[in-house]
mmCIF file of C-alpha atoms in Angstrom:
data_model
loop_
_atom_site.group_PDB
_atom_site.id
_atom_site.type_symbol
_atom_site.label_atom_id
_atom_site.label_comp_id
_atom_site.label_asym_id
_atom_site.label_seq_id
_atom_site.Cartn_x
_atom_site.Cartn_y
_atom_site.Cartn_z
ATOM 1 C CA UNK C 149 -13.648 -35.546 54.027
ATOM 2 C CA UNK C 150 -14.039 -37.613 50.989
ATOM 3 C CA UNK C 151 -16.500 -36.399 48.257
ATOM 4 C CA UNK C 152 -18.790 -38.716 46.595
ATOM 5 C CA UNK C 153 -17.815 -39.638 42.976
ATOM 6 C CA UNK C 154 -21.419 -38.885 41.819
ATOM 7 C CA UNK C 155 -21.341 -35.443 43.205
ATOM 8 C CA UNK C 156 -17.902 -34.632 41.490
ATOM 9 C CA UNK C 157 -19.285 -35.919 38.220
ATOM 10 C CA UNK C 158 -22.523 -33.947 38.624
ATOM 11 C CA UNK C 159 -20.586 -30.707 39.057
ATOM 12 C CA UNK C 160 -17.908 -31.529 36.378
ATOM 13 C CA UNK C 161 -20.330 -32.484 33.609
ATOM 14 C CA UNK C 162 -21.769 -28.937 32.943
ATOM 15 C CA UNK C 163 -18.385 -27.524 32.776
ATOM 16 C CA UNK C 164 -17.263 -30.136 30.255
ATOM 17 C CA UNK C 165 -20.411 -29.506 28.128
ATOM 18 C CA UNK C 166 -19.788 -25.720 28.239
ATOM 19 C CA UNK C 167 -16.102 -26.390 27.231
ATOM 20 C CA UNK C 168 -17.239 -28.412 24.310
ATOM 21 C CA UNK C 169 -19.880 -25.913 23.165
ATOM 22 C CA UNK C 170 -17.289 -23.101 23.183
ATOM 23 C CA UNK C 171 -14.864 -25.227 21.308
ATOM 24 C CA UNK C 172 -17.268 -25.924 18.661
ATOM 25 C CA UNK C 173 -18.394 -22.344 18.493
ATOM 26 C CA UNK C 174 -14.846 -21.182 17.959
ATOM 27 C CA UNK C 175 -14.260 -23.878 15.221
ATOM 28 C CA UNK C 176 -17.405 -22.883 13.541
ATOM 29 C CA UNK C 177 -16.227 -19.172 13.567
ATOM 30 C CA UNK C 178 -12.903 -20.210 12.011
ATOM 31 C CA UNK C 179 -14.501 -22.362 9.379
ATOM 32 C CA UNK C 180 -16.711 -19.502 8.277
ATOM 33 C CA UNK C 181 -13.780 -17.367 7.464
ATOM 34 C CA UNK C 182 -11.895 -20.170 5.843
ATOM 35 C CA UNK C 183 -14.914 -21.224 3.683
ATOM 36 C CA UNK C 184 -15.582 -17.625 2.635
ATOM 37 C CA UNK C 185 -11.772 -17.197 1.694
ATOM 38 C CA UNK C 186 -11.704 -20.368 -0.275
ATOM 39 C CA UNK C 187 -14.811 -19.605 -2.226
ATOM 40 C CA UNK C 188 -13.534 -16.062 -2.988
ATOM 41 C CA UNK C 189 -10.192 -17.277 -4.147
ATOM 42 C CA UNK C 190 -11.628 -20.244 -6.028
ATOM 43 C CA UNK C 191 -14.165 -18.093 -7.882
ATOM 44 C CA UNK C 192 -11.518 -15.511 -8.690
ATOM 45 C CA UNK C 193 -9.098 -18.100 -10.126
ATOM 46 C CA UNK C 194 -11.793 -19.887 -12.115
ATOM 47 C CA UNK C 195 -12.989 -16.593 -13.663
ATOM 48 C CA UNK C 196 -9.555 -15.136 -14.314
ATOM 49 C CA UNK C 197 -6.904 -17.643 -15.022
ATOM 50 C CA UNK C 198 -7.698 -18.062 -18.670
ATOM 51 C CA UNK C 199 -7.273 -14.330 -19.256
ATOM 52 C CA UNK C 200 -3.620 -14.309 -17.875
ATOM 53 C CA UNK C 201 -2.134 -14.253 -21.394
ATOM 54 C CA UNK C 202 0.889 -12.471 -22.852
ATOM 55 C CA UNK C 203 -1.427 -9.776 -24.334
ATOM 56 C CA UNK C 204 -2.982 -9.249 -21.033
ATOM 57 C CA UNK C 205 0.437 -8.327 -19.624
ATOM 58 C CA UNK C 206 1.668 -6.254 -22.565
ATOM 59 C CA UNK C 207 -1.443 -4.259 -23.629
ATOM 60 C CA UNK C 208 -2.587 -0.972 -22.108
ATOM 61 C CA UNK C 209 -6.090 -0.401 -20.859
ATOM 62 C CA UNK C 210 -8.740 -0.347 -23.528
ATOM 63 C CA UNK C 211 -12.501 0.076 -24.048
ATOM 64 C CA UNK C 212 -12.481 -3.259 -25.893
ATOM 65 C CA UNK C 213 -12.156 -6.356 -23.699
ATOM 66 C CA UNK C 214 -10.160 -8.282 -26.321
ATOM 67 C CA UNK C 215 -7.499 -5.540 -26.334
ATOM 68 C CA UNK C 216 -7.373 -4.634 -22.653
ATOM 69 C CA UNK C 217 -4.380 -5.306 -20.506
ATOM 70 C CA UNK C 218 -2.590 -4.138 -17.367
ATOM 71 C CA UNK C 219 0.802 -3.085 -18.613
ATOM 72 C CA UNK C 220 0.426 0.506 -17.473
ATOM 73 C CA UNK C 221 -1.331 -0.506 -14.296
ATOM 74 C CA UNK C 222 1.277 -3.016 -13.148
ATOM 75 C CA UNK C 223 4.233 -0.763 -14.011
ATOM 76 C CA UNK C 224 2.480 2.053 -12.227
ATOM 77 C CA UNK C 225 1.923 -0.101 -9.130
ATOM 78 C CA UNK C 226 5.557 -1.129 -8.993
ATOM 79 C CA UNK C 227 6.569 2.463 -9.201
ATOM 80 C CA UNK C 228 4.113 3.453 -6.511
ATOM 81 C CA UNK C 229 5.355 0.721 -4.140
ATOM 82 C CA UNK C 230 8.950 1.531 -4.898
ATOM 83 C CA UNK C 231 8.486 4.993 -3.434
ATOM 84 C CA UNK C 232 5.808 4.310 -0.834
ATOM 85 C CA UNK C 233 7.792 1.536 0.926
ATOM 86 C CA UNK C 234 10.961 3.422 1.789
ATOM 87 C CA UNK C 235 9.322 6.625 2.552
ATOM 88 C CA UNK C 236 6.843 4.879 4.993
ATOM 89 C CA UNK C 237 9.707 2.857 6.615
ATOM 90 C CA UNK C 238 12.008 5.787 7.042
ATOM 91 C CA UNK C 239 9.263 8.036 8.476
ATOM 92 C CA UNK C 240 7.655 5.402 10.663
ATOM 93 C CA UNK C 241 10.677 3.593 12.116
ATOM 94 C CA UNK C 242 12.382 6.856 12.821
ATOM 95 C CA UNK C 243 9.296 8.162 14.626
ATOM 96 C CA UNK C 244 9.084 4.955 16.706
ATOM 97 C CA UNK C 245 12.790 5.202 17.665
ATOM 98 C CA UNK C 246 12.538 8.867 18.796
ATOM 99 C CA UNK C 247 9.387 8.131 20.896
ATOM 100 C CA UNK C 248 10.856 5.009 22.501
ATOM 101 C CA UNK C 249 14.472 5.900 22.904
ATOM 102 C CA UNK C 250 14.918 9.605 22.891
ATOM 103 C CA UNK C 251 11.627 11.483 23.662
ATOM 104 C CA UNK C 252 11.015 12.343 27.417
ATOM 105 C CA UNK C 253 8.379 10.348 29.030
ATOM 106 C CA UNK C 254 5.744 13.061 29.779
ATOM 107 C CA UNK C 255 2.135 13.858 28.977
ATOM 108 C CA UNK C 256 2.978 15.425 25.719
ATOM 109 C CA UNK C 257 4.759 12.302 24.448
ATOM 110 C CA UNK C 258 1.812 10.152 25.627
ATOM 111 C CA UNK C 259 -0.622 12.463 23.797
ATOM 112 C CA UNK C 260 1.382 12.038 20.534
ATOM 113 C CA UNK C 261 1.526 8.235 20.848
ATOM 114 C CA UNK C 262 -2.299 8.075 21.640
ATOM 115 C CA UNK C 263 -3.025 10.157 18.513
ATOM 116 C CA UNK C 264 -0.732 8.126 16.307
ATOM 117 C CA UNK C 265 -2.512 4.939 17.422
ATOM 118 C CA UNK C 266 -5.992 6.603 16.771
ATOM 119 C CA UNK C 267 -4.812 7.541 13.250
ATOM 120 C CA UNK C 268 -4.425 3.785 12.445
ATOM 121 C CA UNK C 269 -8.312 3.658 12.455
ATOM 122 C CA UNK C 270 -8.857 6.689 10.324
ATOM 123 C CA UNK C 271 -10.645 5.766 6.920
ATOM 124 C CA UNK C 272 -8.329 5.835 3.979
ATOM 125 C CA UNK C 273 -10.421 8.356 2.184
ATOM 126 C CA UNK C 274 -9.529 10.916 4.822
ATOM 127 C CA UNK C 275 -5.871 10.455 3.938
ATOM 128 C CA UNK C 276 -6.876 10.904 0.410
ATOM 129 C CA UNK C 277 -8.306 14.282 1.123
ATOM 130 C CA UNK C 278 -5.199 15.248 2.997
ATOM 131 C CA UNK C 279 -3.045 14.179 0.043
ATOM 132 C CA UNK C 280 -5.325 16.084 -2.337
ATOM 133 C CA UNK C 281 -5.052 19.237 -0.293
ATOM 134 C CA UNK C 282 -1.385 19.230 0.547
ATOM 135 C CA UNK C 283 0.564 17.277 -2.081
ATOM 136 C CA UNK C 284 -1.644 17.696 -5.139
ATOM 137 C CA UNK C 285 -2.774 21.279 -4.833
ATOM 138 C CA UNK C 286 -0.456 22.957 -2.260
ATOM 139 C CA UNK C 287 2.732 21.443 -3.455
ATOM 140 C CA UNK C 288 1.536 21.271 -7.054
ATOM 141 C CA UNK C 289 2.584 17.643 -7.550
ATOM 142 C CA UNK C 290 -0.658 16.746 -9.315
ATOM 143 C CA UNK C 291 -1.731 13.095 -9.817
ATOM 144 C CA UNK C 292 1.892 11.956 -9.885
ATOM 145 C CA UNK C 293 3.665 8.899 -8.542
ATOM 146 C CA UNK C 294 5.302 10.854 -5.707
ATOM 147 C CA UNK C 295 2.022 12.621 -4.665
ATOM 148 C CA UNK C 296 0.335 9.136 -4.338
ATOM 149 C CA UNK C 297 3.251 7.519 -2.675
ATOM 150 C CA UNK C 298 3.450 10.415 0.029
ATOM 151 C CA UNK C 299 -0.325 9.956 0.574
ATOM 152 C CA UNK C 300 -0.143 6.262 0.967
ATOM 153 C CA UNK C 301 2.992 6.625 3.188
ATOM 154 C CA UNK C 302 0.980 8.811 5.577
ATOM 155 C CA UNK C 303 -1.865 6.393 5.534
ATOM 156 C CA UNK C 304 0.226 3.282 6.597
ATOM 157 C CA UNK C 305 2.582 5.194 8.917
ATOM 158 C CA UNK C 306 0.576 4.824 12.131
ATOM 159 C CA UNK C 307 0.397 1.030 11.606
ATOM 160 C CA UNK C 308 4.235 0.760 11.257
ATOM 161 C CA UNK C 309 4.839 3.179 14.043
ATOM 162 C CA UNK C 310 2.764 1.205 16.533
ATOM 163 C CA UNK C 311 4.251 -2.119 15.518
ATOM 164 C CA UNK C 312 7.717 -0.699 15.699
ATOM 165 C CA UNK C 313 7.184 0.696 19.100
ATOM 166 C CA UNK C 314 5.885 -2.644 20.388
ATOM 167 C CA UNK C 315 8.867 -4.420 18.864
ATOM 168 C CA UNK C 316 11.382 -1.946 20.500
ATOM 169 C CA UNK C 317 9.725 -2.539 23.882
ATOM 170 C CA UNK C 318 10.441 -6.172 23.690
ATOM 171 C CA UNK C 319 14.200 -5.655 23.840
ATOM 172 C CA UNK C 320 15.150 -6.273 27.513
ATOM 173 C CA UNK C 321 16.320 -3.274 29.441
ATOM 174 C CA UNK C 322 19.339 -5.176 30.624
ATOM 175 C CA UNK C 323 20.553 -5.278 27.058
ATOM 176 C CA UNK C 324 20.377 -1.475 26.819
ATOM 177 C CA UNK C 325 22.171 -1.047 30.177
ATOM 178 C CA UNK C 326 24.820 -3.572 29.272
ATOM 179 C CA UNK C 327 25.685 -1.625 26.065
ATOM 180 C CA UNK C 328 25.833 1.671 27.788
ATOM 181 C CA UNK C 329 27.991 0.084 30.505
ATOM 182 C CA UNK C 330 30.475 -1.091 28.023
ATOM 183 C CA UNK C 331 30.858 2.574 26.848
ATOM 184 C CA UNK C 332 28.590 2.646 23.855
ATOM 185 C CA UNK C 333 26.806 5.832 22.890
ATOM 186 C CA UNK C 334 23.043 6.085 22.770
ATOM 187 C CA UNK C 335 23.131 5.862 18.930
ATOM 188 C CA UNK C 336 25.507 2.867 18.905
ATOM 189 C CA UNK C 337 23.221 1.090 21.361
ATOM 190 C CA UNK C 338 20.165 1.841 19.147
ATOM 191 C CA UNK C 339 21.664 0.962 15.806
ATOM 192 C CA UNK C 340 23.775 -2.058 16.777
ATOM 193 C CA UNK C 341 21.789 -3.661 19.622
ATOM 194 C CA UNK C 342 18.211 -2.505 19.865
ATOM 195 C CA UNK C 343 17.196 -2.020 16.230
ATOM 196 C CA UNK C 344 18.532 -5.336 14.879
ATOM 197 C CA UNK C 345 16.891 -7.108 17.776
ATOM 198 C CA UNK C 346 13.572 -5.478 17.036
ATOM 199 C CA UNK C 347 13.741 -5.924 13.279
ATOM 200 C CA UNK C 348 11.433 -9.128 13.157
ATOM 201 C CA UNK C 349 8.647 -7.221 14.878
ATOM 202 C CA UNK C 350 9.167 -4.082 12.751
ATOM 203 C CA UNK C 351 8.973 -6.116 9.511
ATOM 204 C CA UNK C 352 5.702 -7.770 10.598
ATOM 205 C CA UNK C 353 4.191 -4.315 10.911
ATOM 206 C CA UNK C 354 5.620 -3.291 7.597
ATOM 207 C CA UNK C 355 4.131 -6.431 5.863
ATOM 208 C CA UNK C 356 0.636 -5.538 7.241
ATOM 209 C CA UNK C 357 1.008 -1.949 6.264
ATOM 210 C CA UNK C 358 2.210 -2.570 2.754
ATOM 211 C CA UNK C 359 -0.466 -5.237 2.218
ATOM 212 C CA UNK C 360 -3.067 -2.504 2.921
ATOM 213 C CA UNK C 361 -1.326 0.105 0.705
ATOM 214 C CA UNK C 362 -0.995 -1.958 -2.344
ATOM 215 C CA UNK C 363 -4.824 -2.623 -2.505
ATOM 216 C CA UNK C 364 -6.091 0.766 -1.558
ATOM 217 C CA UNK C 365 -8.301 2.459 -4.089
ATOM 218 C CA UNK C 366 -10.083 5.311 -2.067
ATOM 219 C CA UNK C 367 -6.919 7.662 -1.777
ATOM 220 C CA UNK C 368 -6.031 7.171 -5.324
ATOM 221 C CA UNK C 369 -9.570 7.968 -6.440
ATOM 222 C CA UNK C 370 -9.594 11.236 -4.304
ATOM 223 C CA UNK C 371 -6.168 12.526 -5.541
ATOM 224 C CA UNK C 372 -7.297 11.909 -9.207
ATOM 225 C CA UNK C 373 -5.237 8.952 -10.438
ATOM 226 C CA UNK C 374 -6.444 8.184 -13.979
ATOM 227 C CA UNK C 375 -8.316 4.888 -14.605
ATOM 228 C CA UNK C 376 -7.009 4.775 -18.291
ATOM 229 C CA UNK C 377 -3.657 5.786 -19.388
ATOM 230 C CA UNK C 378 -1.694 4.728 -22.514
ATOM 231 C CA UNK C 379 1.795 5.598 -21.133
ATOM 232 C CA UNK C 380 3.984 4.442 -18.354
ATOM 233 C CA UNK C 381 5.776 6.750 -15.786
ATOM 234 C CA UNK C 382 9.373 7.542 -16.505
ATOM 235 C CA UNK C 383 9.911 9.748 -13.341
ATOM 236 C CA UNK C 384 8.240 10.248 -9.936
ATOM 237 C CA UNK C 385 6.455 13.384 -11.313
ATOM 238 C CA UNK C 386 4.675 11.579 -14.091
ATOM 239 C CA UNK C 387 1.030 10.446 -13.946
ATOM 240 C CA UNK C 388 0.433 6.666 -13.633
ATOM 241 C CA UNK C 389 -2.102 3.934 -13.498
ATOM 242 C CA UNK C 390 -2.433 1.427 -10.563
ATOM 243 C CA UNK C 391 -3.944 -2.048 -10.360
ATOM 244 C CA UNK C 392 -6.566 -1.057 -7.785
ATOM 245 C CA UNK C 393 -7.693 1.689 -10.062
ATOM 246 C CA UNK C 394 -7.832 -0.560 -12.934
ATOM 247 C CA UNK C 395 -9.801 -3.134 -11.107
ATOM 248 C CA UNK C 396 -12.141 -0.412 -9.960
ATOM 249 C CA UNK C 397 -12.657 0.671 -13.541
ATOM 250 C CA UNK C 398 -13.233 -2.668 -14.921
ATOM 251 C CA UNK C 399 -15.661 -3.932 -12.311
ATOM 252 C CA UNK C 400 -17.988 -1.009 -13.163
ATOM 253 C CA UNK C 401 -18.196 -2.215 -16.933
ATOM 254 C CA UNK C 402 -21.391 -3.925 -17.952
ATOM 255 C CA UNK C 403 -19.651 -6.466 -20.295
ATOM 256 C CA UNK C 404 -19.052 -9.966 -18.854
ATOM 257 C CA UNK C 405 -15.522 -10.038 -20.293
ATOM 258 C CA UNK C 406 -14.513 -7.150 -18.163
ATOM 259 C CA UNK C 407 -15.625 -9.030 -15.066
ATOM 260 C CA UNK C 408 -13.247 -11.840 -16.080
ATOM 261 C CA UNK C 409 -10.525 -9.296 -16.688
ATOM 262 C CA UNK C 410 -11.186 -7.967 -13.153
ATOM 263 C CA UNK C 411 -10.619 -11.379 -11.787
ATOM 264 C CA UNK C 412 -7.406 -11.757 -13.712
ATOM 265 C CA UNK C 413 -6.150 -8.391 -12.432
ATOM 266 C CA UNK C 414 -6.970 -9.416 -8.885
ATOM 267 C CA UNK C 415 -4.864 -12.519 -9.241
ATOM 268 C CA UNK C 416 -1.931 -10.365 -10.401
ATOM 269 C CA UNK C 417 -2.407 -8.066 -7.536
ATOM 270 C CA UNK C 418 -2.444 -11.016 -5.011
ATOM 271 C CA UNK C 419 0.659 -12.386 -6.611
ATOM 272 C CA UNK C 420 2.549 -9.090 -6.252
ATOM 273 C CA UNK C 421 1.411 -8.869 -2.665
ATOM 274 C CA UNK C 422 2.586 -12.495 -1.924
ATOM 275 C CA UNK C 423 6.009 -11.844 -3.565
ATOM 276 C CA UNK C 424 6.546 -8.646 -1.427
ATOM 277 C CA UNK C 425 5.457 -10.404 1.597
ATOM 278 C CA UNK C 426 7.745 -13.354 0.831
ATOM 279 C CA UNK C 427 10.758 -11.124 0.615
ATOM 280 C CA UNK C 428 9.833 -9.489 3.855
ATOM 281 C CA UNK C 429 9.404 -12.781 5.687
ATOM 282 C CA UNK C 430 12.810 -13.897 4.374
ATOM 283 C CA UNK C 431 14.419 -10.770 5.949
ATOM 284 C CA UNK C 432 12.477 -11.159 9.161
ATOM 285 C CA UNK C 433 13.529 -14.831 9.529
ATOM 286 C CA UNK C 434 17.156 -13.926 8.970
ATOM 287 C CA UNK C 435 17.258 -11.530 11.852
ATOM 288 C CA UNK C 436 15.156 -13.937 13.972
ATOM 289 C CA UNK C 437 17.848 -16.500 13.707
ATOM 290 C CA UNK C 438 20.555 -13.916 14.511
ATOM 291 C CA UNK C 439 19.041 -12.395 17.553
#
């Protein structure tokens, strides 16, 4: 039985209209995010690029806008990330490897995995309170680099664990069985086959986690990181400044010059973040080509 072309077109037209409407709705949603991002970046660059001078990078924080700089904050942030990144990677990837490759598949393991995933949504200020109680007061580390690094490491650990588990699950079971069948031990299979193949996905999780850690302010405020300090750290046990804290301090100042300094500090923070992500992406692409 042949259908009339008019009947087909009549039934087809509403579906095409609905498809066009949804397409425009999704495009509009995307454009909103892009416009807001462009406006935000454009405003920040216009306000801050003139203040990116040599003095801005070589001066310490000051109550006078003309003498204020980010030397202490930028060096403190580098110290902070230098300890946060390896601690978080070691703990998180190790946890993911144990849960996926070694832990028995029972209700307790499932309970642990569920709670780790839930921790990824816990507000950062809660991790700040945890760091204040354990690292600052219980361990007596004070507002030092290592105390802040351990706090931020715990904060970003759930994100890396979940991403690492998903990356490990993408390695085919046949690869594992082939390695074991060739006489390799469990650790040889994990270290030489599974982990290298999962590195691209793991690094993606690390990029997202570090991007969150480098811009966090709430945990640093809670554990008492100073907003003004005229020295730079020389060891992990020293006090330090951080760019997010410097930005937080300047944005509260009533003078218009401090608002422009805030924009300049944000540009520097974004540049640091982009450089770290660039290095991580290079590593990820290298292993993506290999495996």
